[in-house]
């Protein structure tokens, strides 16, 4: 079936998410000549306008192509784009169109994506909570919220305990971070995984000091301890701590993923299907990780279409660690967009069986939430911060 139309659509609402960048979605609607419709999702972050425009540009290479020929279409884009994986906008655009293509293929064949990829290895996906610690500053704030999360059945939670520190951290920052982690460990006990998010913002010396300070609390992984492109710093970090490193949300190609895995720089790979090349690239990155004894935990911080398709791929991933989940901390409109078909129960999500991405899309709500692509305001907290946490509490 030939692709006839590809439309980027920005969705937002007055009800905001737990992070500024999570308050907007950019979805892509693909329509074929015989009227089949599929949905994908791209990554907004601070580039809503340029991602919206990149989708229009990348779409030019997909119109008129056979929607089923996802590999061929991806490699045609790779040949045409030239700057390809150097351009986050272009890779998130091709990722969104790819996801929508797989959605259509599944609908045409009457099969959820997991069935197109060889079937499920699990019926329920274990998840970890993120986004839960909005407005947490003092250790007591974190402990209280963490208890609530665990009470609802989550067996793992991720948080960034570093307040406004960036690049380097001093003794005060180390003390504050340790206090937050200590009380969360006390609050949740030893049977819950505590996952530490650094948001890729420290130099190696600071990241190593943090590791030495927090290792006694047995974190499940240390996410992005150093700046994303700081390979030298990451090698230093690996040489100075045995803690497990998780990264991957900023990887934009299979080759980038292969580099980190085959260089032994990562223990838990966090590919983001709306960044790395959709299902087409995501499915092969899973195998690269598996062949190298690296576990997979898809990065999943944006919207409900991303969440749906990453549940599908988590269902077929033998070496899955956990799937990230903001679902309970999304604004309600994001859950309404998929008729709330992927609720978290007891720390797990059931794998939906509907054809394609597994869920239906509420077309009415798209029209209610449709917005113009506009620049996001720069506020005192970076857009990627869980809101209200970019503060010291000053012990
Ligand atoms: O989810 C993650 O791993 C991210 O790094 C993204 C941010 O943490 C999330 O959007 C909350 O700010
Ligand atoms: Mg992260």
Coordinates of C-alpha atoms and ligand atoms in Angstrom, one line a residue:
X1 CA 0.0 0.0 0.0
X2 CA 1.4 3.3 -1.0
X3 CA 1.7 6.2 1.6
X4 CA -0.5 9.1 0.5
X5 CA -0.2 11.5 3.4
X6 CA 2.0 12.2 6.5
X7 CA 0.9 14.8 9.0
X8 CA 2.8 16.1 12.1
X9 CA 0.4 17.1 14.9
X10 CA 1.4 19.0 18.0
X11 CA -0.8 18.2 21.0
X12 CA -0.8 20.1 24.3
X13 CA -3.2 21.3 26.9
X14 CA -3.4 23.6 29.9
X15 CA -3.0 20.5 32.1
X16 CA 0.8 20.1 32.2
X17 CA 3.0 17.0 32.7
X18 CA 5.5 16.3 35.4
X19 CA 8.2 17.9 33.2
X20 CA 8.0 20.8 30.8
X21 CA 9.1 18.7 27.9
X22 CA 6.6 16.1 28.8
X23 CA 3.7 18.6 28.5
X24 CA 3.7 18.5 24.7
X25 CA 3.3 15.6 22.3
X26 CA 4.2 15.5 18.6
X27 CA 2.3 12.7 16.9
X28 CA 2.4 11.7 13.3
X29 CA -0.5 10.5 11.3
X30 CA 0.3 8.4 8.2
X31 CA -2.5 7.6 5.7
X32 CA -2.1 5.2 2.8
X33 CA -3.8 5.5 -0.6
X34 CA -6.5 3.0 0.4
X35 CA -7.3 5.0 3.6
X36 CA -5.4 2.9 6.2
X37 CA -4.3 5.2 9.1
X38 CA -1.3 4.7 11.5
X39 CA 0.1 6.8 14.3
X40 CA 3.6 7.4 15.5
X41 CA 5.2 9.8 18.0
X42 CA 8.3 12.1 17.8
X43 CA 10.2 13.8 20.6
X44 CA 9.4 17.4 21.5
X45 CA 12.1 18.5 24.1
X46 CA 13.1 22.1 23.3
X47 CA 12.7 21.7 19.6
X48 CA 9.0 21.6 18.9
X49 CA 9.1 23.8 15.8
X50 CA 12.2 22.1 14.2
X51 CA 10.9 18.6 14.9
X52 CA 7.5 19.6 13.4
X53 CA 9.3 20.9 10.3
X54 CA 11.7 18.0 10.1
X55 CA 8.7 15.6 9.9
X56 CA 7.4 17.6 6.9
X57 CA 10.8 17.3 5.2
X58 CA 11.4 13.6 6.0
X59 CA 7.8 12.9 4.9
X60 CA 8.7 14.0 1.3
X61 CA 10.9 10.9 1.1
X62 CA 8.1 8.6 2.3
X63 CA 5.1 9.8 0.2
X64 CA 4.4 7.3 -2.6
X65 CA 6.5 4.6 -1.0
X66 CA 5.1 1.2 0.0
X67 CA 4.3 1.4 3.7
X68 CA 5.3 -2.2 4.4
X69 CA 8.8 -1.6 3.1
X70 CA 10.0 -0.2 6.4
X71 CA 13.7 -1.4 6.0
X72 CA 14.0 0.0 2.5
X73 CA 12.3 3.3 3.4
X74 CA 14.6 3.7 6.4
X75 CA 17.7 3.1 4.4
X76 CA 16.5 5.5 1.6
X77 CA 16.1 8.2 4.3
X78 CA 19.6 7.3 5.6
X79 CA 21.0 7.7 2.0
X80 CA 19.2 11.0 1.4
X81 CA 19.6 12.8 4.6
X82 CA 23.4 13.0 4.8
X83 CA 23.5 14.4 8.3
X84 CA 21.1 11.7 9.4
X85 CA 22.0 10.6 13.0
X86 CA 23.7 13.9 13.6
X87 CA 20.3 15.5 13.4
X88 CA 18.1 14.6 16.3
X89 CA 15.2 16.3 14.5
X90 CA 15.6 14.1 11.4
X91 CA 16.0 10.8 13.4
X92 CA 13.0 11.5 15.6
X93 CA 11.0 12.3 12.4
X94 CA 11.9 9.1 10.7
X95 CA 11.3 7.2 14.0
X96 CA 7.7 8.6 14.2
X97 CA 6.9 7.7 10.6
X98 CA 8.4 4.3 11.1
X99 CA 6.2 3.6 14.1
X100 CA 3.1 4.8 12.2
X101 CA 4.1 2.5 9.3
X102 CA 4.3 -0.6 11.7
X103 CA 1.0 0.5 13.1
X104 CA -0.6 0.3 9.7
X105 CA 1.1 -3.0 8.8
X106 CA -0.2 -4.5 12.0
X107 CA -3.7 -3.2 11.3
X108 CA -3.6 -4.5 7.8
X109 CA -2.6 -8.0 9.0
X110 CA -4.8 -7.9 12.1
X111 CA -1.8 -8.4 14.4
X112 CA -0.2 -6.4 17.2
X113 CA 3.4 -5.5 16.5
X114 CA 4.7 -8.1 19.0
X115 CA 3.1 -10.8 16.8
X116 CA 4.9 -9.5 13.7
X117 CA 8.2 -9.8 15.6
X118 CA 7.9 -13.4 16.7
X119 CA 5.5 -13.3 19.6
X120 CA 5.5 -12.4 23.2
X121 CA 8.0 -13.8 25.8
X122 CA 5.8 -12.3 28.6
X123 CA 2.2 -11.2 28.9
X124 CA 2.9 -8.4 31.4
X125 CA 5.7 -5.9 31.3
X126 CA 7.5 -5.0 34.6
X127 CA 7.9 -1.2 34.8
X128 CA 9.6 1.4 37.0
X129 CA 8.1 4.7 38.0
X130 CA 9.4 8.1 36.9
X131 CA 7.8 11.5 37.1
X132 CA 6.5 10.7 40.6
X133 CA 8.8 13.1 42.5
X134 CA 7.4 16.5 41.3
X135 CA 8.1 19.3 43.8
X136 CA 10.2 17.0 46.0
X137 CA 13.1 19.0 47.5
X138 CA 13.7 17.8 51.1
X139 CA 14.5 14.2 52.0
X140 CA 11.1 14.0 53.7
X141 CA 9.4 15.0 50.4
X142 CA 11.1 12.2 48.5
X143 CA 10.5 9.6 51.2
X144 CA 6.8 10.4 51.5
X145 CA 6.2 10.3 47.7
X146 CA 8.3 7.1 47.3
X147 CA 6.2 5.4 49.9
X148 CA 3.0 6.3 48.0
X149 CA 4.5 4.9 44.7
X150 CA 5.5 1.6 46.3
X151 CA 2.1 1.3 47.9
X152 CA 0.5 1.3 44.5
X153 CA 2.6 -1.8 43.6
X154 CA 5.7 -0.4 41.8
X155 CA 8.8 -2.5 42.5
X156 CA 11.2 0.1 41.1
X157 CA 11.5 3.8 40.9
X158 CA 13.8 6.3 39.3
X159 CA 14.7 9.8 40.5
X160 CA 17.2 12.6 40.1
X161 CA 18.5 13.5 43.6
X162 CA 20.9 16.2 42.5
X163 CA 18.8 19.3 42.6
X164 CA 20.3 22.2 40.6
X165 CA 23.9 20.8 40.4
X166 CA 25.4 20.7 36.9
X167 CA 28.8 19.7 35.6
X168 CA 30.3 19.4 39.1
X169 CA 29.1 18.6 42.6
X170 CA 30.5 19.8 45.9
X171 CA 30.4 18.3 49.4
X172 CA 27.1 20.0 50.1
X173 CA 25.5 18.6 47.0
X174 CA 26.9 15.2 47.7
X175 CA 25.4 15.4 51.2
X176 CA 22.0 16.5 50.0
X177 CA 21.9 13.8 47.3
X178 CA 22.9 11.1 49.7
X179 CA 20.3 12.2 52.2
X180 CA 17.6 12.0 49.6
X181 CA 18.7 8.5 48.5
X182 CA 19.2 7.3 52.0
X183 CA 15.7 8.2 53.1
X184 CA 14.1 6.8 49.9
X185 CA 16.0 3.5 50.5
X186 CA 14.7 3.5 54.1
X187 CA 11.2 4.3 53.0
X188 CA 11.0 1.6 50.3
X189 CA 13.1 -1.2 51.9
X190 CA 15.5 -3.5 50.2
X191 CA 13.1 -5.2 47.8
X192 CA 12.5 -2.2 45.6
X193 CA 15.0 -1.1 42.9
X194 CA 16.2 2.5 43.3
X195 CA 17.4 3.9 40.0
X196 CA 19.5 7.0 40.0
X197 CA 19.0 9.5 37.1
X198 CA 21.9 12.0 36.5
X199 CA 20.4 13.4 33.3
X200 CA 23.9 13.3 31.7
X201 CA 25.0 16.4 33.5
X202 CA 28.2 15.7 35.4
X203 CA 31.9 15.6 34.6
X204 CA 33.7 12.3 35.4
X205 CA 35.2 13.4 38.7
X206 CA 31.9 14.4 40.1
X207 CA 30.1 11.3 38.8
X208 CA 32.7 9.1 40.4
X209 CA 32.4 10.9 43.7
X210 CA 28.6 10.4 43.5
X211 CA 29.0 6.7 42.8
X212 CA 31.3 6.2 45.8
X213 CA 28.8 8.1 48.0
X214 CA 25.7 6.3 46.8
X215 CA 26.9 2.7 46.2
X216 CA 26.0 1.7 49.8
X217 CA 22.3 2.2 48.9
X218 CA 22.7 -0.4 46.2
X219 CA 21.2 1.5 43.2
X220 CA 19.8 -0.7 40.4
X221 CA 21.6 1.5 37.9
X222 CA 23.3 4.9 37.5
X223 CA 21.7 6.6 34.5
X224 CA 23.7 8.9 32.2
X225 CA 26.3 9.7 35.0
X226 CA 28.4 11.9 32.6
X227 CA 27.6 14.1 29.7
X228 CA 26.2 12.1 26.8
X229 CA 29.1 12.6 24.4
X230 CA 31.8 12.3 27.1
X231 CA 33.2 8.9 26.1
X232 CA 36.5 9.6 27.9
X233 CA 34.6 10.5 31.1
X234 CA 32.5 7.4 30.8
X235 CA 35.6 5.2 30.5
X236 CA 37.0 6.9 33.6
X237 CA 33.7 6.3 35.4
X238 CA 33.7 2.6 34.4
X239 CA 37.3 2.2 35.6
X240 CA 36.4 3.7 39.1
X241 CA 33.1 2.1 40.0
X242 CA 31.4 -1.2 39.6
X243 CA 27.9 0.3 39.6
X244 CA 25.7 -0.6 36.6
X245 CA 25.5 2.2 33.9
X246 CA 22.3 2.8 32.1
X247 CA 22.1 5.0 29.0
X248 CA 20.5 5.2 25.6
X249 CA 17.8 7.8 25.4
X250 CA 19.9 10.0 23.2
X251 CA 21.2 7.3 20.8
X252 CA 20.1 8.1 17.3
X253 CA 21.2 5.0 15.3
X254 CA 21.9 1.3 15.5
X255 CA 25.6 2.0 15.1
X256 CA 25.7 4.4 18.0
X257 CA 24.0 1.7 20.1
X258 CA 26.4 -0.9 18.9
X259 CA 29.4 1.3 19.8
X260 CA 28.4 1.7 23.5
X261 CA 27.4 -2.0 23.8
X262 CA 30.5 -3.5 22.2
X263 CA 32.8 -1.1 24.0
X264 CA 31.5 -2.4 27.3
X265 CA 30.3 1.1 28.3
X266 CA 26.8 0.2 29.3
X267 CA 25.1 -2.5 31.4
X268 CA 21.5 -1.5 30.7
X269 CA 20.7 0.0 27.3
X270 CA 17.8 2.5 27.2
X271 CA 16.9 2.9 23.5
X272 CA 14.1 5.4 22.8
X273 CA 12.0 4.2 19.8
X274 CA 11.0 7.7 19.1
X275 CA 14.7 8.7 18.7
X276 CA 16.7 5.7 17.5
X277 CA 14.7 4.8 14.3
X278 CA 11.4 3.4 15.4
X279 CA 10.5 -0.3 15.5
X280 CA 12.7 -1.0 12.5
X281 CA 15.9 0.0 14.3
X282 CA 14.7 -0.8 17.8
X283 CA 14.1 -4.5 17.0
X284 CA 17.7 -4.9 15.9
X285 CA 19.2 -2.9 18.8
X286 CA 17.5 -5.4 21.1
X287 CA 19.4 -8.2 19.5
X288 CA 22.8 -6.3 19.7
X289 CA 22.2 -5.9 23.4
X290 CA 21.1 -9.5 23.9
X291 CA 24.2 -10.8 22.1
X292 CA 26.4 -8.8 24.4
X293 CA 24.6 -9.6 27.7
X294 CA 23.3 -6.1 28.0
X295 CA 19.8 -5.7 29.4
X296 CA 17.2 -3.4 27.8
X297 CA 15.0 -0.8 29.5
X298 CA 13.4 1.3 26.9
X299 CA 13.5 5.1 27.6
X300 CA 9.8 6.1 27.8
X301 CA 9.3 9.7 28.9
X302 CA 7.1 11.4 26.3
X303 CA 3.7 10.3 25.3
X304 CA 1.1 7.5 25.2
X305 CA 1.9 6.4 21.6
X306 CA 5.5 5.9 22.5
X307 CA 4.4 4.1 25.7
X308 CA 2.2 1.7 23.6
X309 CA 4.8 0.8 21.0
X310 CA 7.5 0.3 23.7
X311 CA 5.2 -2.1 25.5
X312 CA 4.9 -4.0 22.3
X313 CA 8.7 -4.3 21.9
X314 CA 9.2 -5.0 25.6
X315 CA 6.9 -8.0 25.1
X316 CA 9.4 -9.5 22.7
X317 CA 12.6 -8.5 24.5
X318 CA 14.0 -11.6 26.3
X319 CA 16.7 -9.6 28.1
X320 CA 14.3 -6.8 29.3
X321 CA 15.2 -5.3 32.7
X322 CA 12.2 -2.9 33.2
X323 CA 10.2 -0.5 31.0
X324 CA 10.3 3.1 32.2
X325 CA 6.8 4.5 32.9
X326 CA 5.4 8.0 33.5
X327 CA 1.8 6.7 32.8
X328 CA 0.5 7.5 36.3
X329 CA 2.2 10.9 36.2
X330 CA 1.1 11.9 32.7
X331 CA -1.5 14.6 32.3
X332 CA -4.9 12.9 32.0
X333 CA -5.2 13.9 28.3
X334 CA -2.2 11.6 27.4
X335 CA -4.0 8.6 28.9
X336 CA -7.3 9.7 27.2
X337 CA -5.5 9.8 23.9
X338 CA -5.3 6.0 24.0
X339 CA -8.5 5.4 25.9
X340 CA -6.4 4.6 29.0
X341 CA -5.7 1.2 27.6
X342 CA -2.3 0.7 29.2
X343 CA -2.8 1.2 32.9
X344 CA -0.1 0.1 35.4
X345 CA -1.3 -2.6 37.8
X346 CA 0.9 -3.9 40.6
X347 CA 4.0 -2.5 38.9
X348 CA 3.2 -4.2 35.5
X349 CA 1.4 -3.3 32.3
X350 CA -0.6 -6.0 30.4
X351 CA 0.4 -6.2 26.8
X352 CA -2.5 -5.0 24.7
X353 CA -3.6 -7.2 21.7
X354 CA -5.1 -4.7 19.3
X355 CA -3.5 -4.7 15.8
X356 CA -0.6 -2.4 15.3
X357 CA 0.7 -0.4 18.3
X358 CA -1.9 -2.4 20.4
X359 CA -4.2 0.5 21.3
X360 CA -6.8 2.7 19.6
X361 CA -6.3 6.4 19.2
X362 CA -9.0 8.8 20.3
X363 CA -9.3 11.0 17.2
X364 CA -11.7 13.4 18.8
X365 CA -9.3 14.4 21.5
X366 CA -6.6 15.0 18.8
X367 CA -8.7 17.8 17.4
X368 CA -9.4 19.2 20.9
X369 CA -5.7 19.2 21.8
X370 CA -4.2 20.2 18.5
X371 CA -1.9 23.2 18.9
X372 CA 0.5 25.3 16.8
X373 CA 4.2 24.4 17.1
X374 CA 5.6 27.1 19.3
X375 CA 8.9 27.6 21.1
X376 CA 8.9 26.4 24.8
X377 CA 9.7 29.0 27.4
X378 CA 13.1 28.8 29.1
X379 CA 12.3 28.8 32.8
X380 CA 14.6 28.5 35.8
X381 CA 14.5 24.7 35.5
X382 CA 15.6 23.0 32.3
X383 CA 12.7 21.4 30.4
X384 CA 14.0 17.9 31.2
X385 CA 13.8 18.3 35.0
X386 CA 10.9 16.8 36.9
X387 CA 9.3 20.1 37.9
X388 CA 10.0 21.7 41.2
X389 CA 13.1 19.7 42.0
X390 CA 15.8 22.0 40.7
X391 CA 16.5 23.3 44.2
X392 CA 18.9 22.9 47.2
X393 CA 17.5 22.3 50.6
X394 CA 20.7 23.2 52.4
X395 CA 21.6 20.8 55.1
Ligands
LIG1 O1 13.1 9.7 31.6 C1 14.3 9.9 31.5 O2 15.2 9.1 31.7 C2 14.7 11.3 31.2 O3 15.9 11.6 31.3 C3 13.8 12.3 30.9 C4 13.5 13.1 32.1 O4 13.9 12.4 33.2 C5 12.0 13.2 32.3 O5 11.5 13.8 31.1 C6 11.6 14.0 33.5 O6 12.3 15.2 33.4
LIG2 MG1 17.2 9.9 31.5

